[in-house]
């Protein structure tokens, strides 16, 4: 069970959202989901950056008020 996920974008990529994300007690679309800690990158605690599985896109999503990233491959497990 993944209670914490660490995002580490490769050099040259957008690293603003690097850091630790904590698993939530509920689910989204029947899958676990994670919320960024308040010290992730240069974002603030109220940004509510999340990682969740989108059933309509069939892929993992990292979403924040200013960005929306989709995984480039379909993976149903983390």
Coordinates of C-alpha atoms in Angstrom, one line a residue:
X1 CA 0.0 0.0 0.0
X2 CA 1.5 3.3 -1.1
X3 CA 0.7 5.8 1.7
X4 CA 3.2 8.3 0.3
X5 CA 4.5 8.9 -3.3
X6 CA 7.5 10.9 -4.2
X7 CA 7.6 12.7 -7.5
X8 CA 11.1 13.4 -9.0
X9 CA 11.0 15.0 -12.4
X10 CA 14.2 14.5 -14.5
X11 CA 16.6 17.4 -15.0
X12 CA 15.3 19.7 -17.7
X13 CA 11.7 19.0 -16.9
X14 CA 9.2 21.1 -14.9
X15 CA 10.3 20.3 -11.3
X16 CA 7.8 22.6 -9.5
X17 CA 5.7 19.7 -8.4
X18 CA 8.5 17.4 -7.1
X19 CA 8.1 16.2 -3.6
X20 CA 5.9 14.0 -1.4
X21 CA 2.2 13.3 -1.9
X22 CA 0.1 11.7 0.8
X23 CA -2.6 9.1 0.2
X24 CA -6.1 10.1 1.1
X25 CA -8.6 8.0 3.0
X26 CA -11.2 8.2 0.2
X27 CA -11.1 7.2 -3.5
X28 CA -11.6 9.0 -6.8
X29 CA -13.1 6.9 -9.6
X30 CA -12.6 3.8 -7.4
X31 CA -8.8 4.4 -7.2
X32 CA -6.6 5.8 -4.4
X33 CA -5.5 9.4 -4.7
X34 CA -2.7 11.6 -3.2
X35 CA -2.4 15.2 -2.2
X36 CA 0.8 17.2 -2.2
X37 CA 2.4 18.2 1.1
X38 CA 2.5 21.9 1.7
X39 CA 6.3 22.0 1.0
X40 CA 6.2 20.5 -2.5
X41 CA 8.3 22.6 -4.9
X42 CA 7.5 26.3 -4.9
X43 CA 3.8 25.9 -4.4
X44 CA 1.8 26.9 -1.4
X45 CA -0.2 24.7 0.9
X46 CA -3.5 25.9 -0.6
X47 CA -2.6 24.7 -4.1
X48 CA -4.2 21.3 -3.6
X49 CA -2.0 19.5 -6.1
X50 CA -3.4 16.0 -6.6
X51 CA -2.5 12.7 -8.3
X52 CA -5.5 10.6 -9.3
X53 CA -6.6 8.0 -11.9
X54 CA -8.9 9.4 -14.6
X55 CA -11.2 6.7 -15.9
X56 CA -12.3 9.0 -18.8
X57 CA -8.7 9.4 -19.9
X58 CA -7.6 5.9 -18.7
X59 CA -4.4 7.3 -17.2
X60 CA -2.9 8.9 -14.1
X61 CA -3.2 12.7 -13.7
X62 CA -1.3 15.3 -11.7
X63 CA -3.5 18.3 -11.4
X64 CA -3.1 21.7 -9.7
X65 CA -4.8 25.1 -10.3
X66 CA -2.1 26.1 -12.9
X67 CA -1.2 22.7 -14.5
X68 CA -2.7 19.5 -15.7
X69 CA -0.3 16.6 -16.6
X70 CA -1.4 13.2 -18.0
X71 CA 0.8 10.2 -17.7
X72 CA 2.1 9.2 -21.2
X73 CA 1.3 5.5 -20.7
X74 CA -1.6 3.7 -19.1
X75 CA -0.8 2.1 -15.8
X76 CA -3.4 1.0 -13.3
X77 CA -1.2 0.6 -10.3
X78 CA 1.1 2.8 -8.4

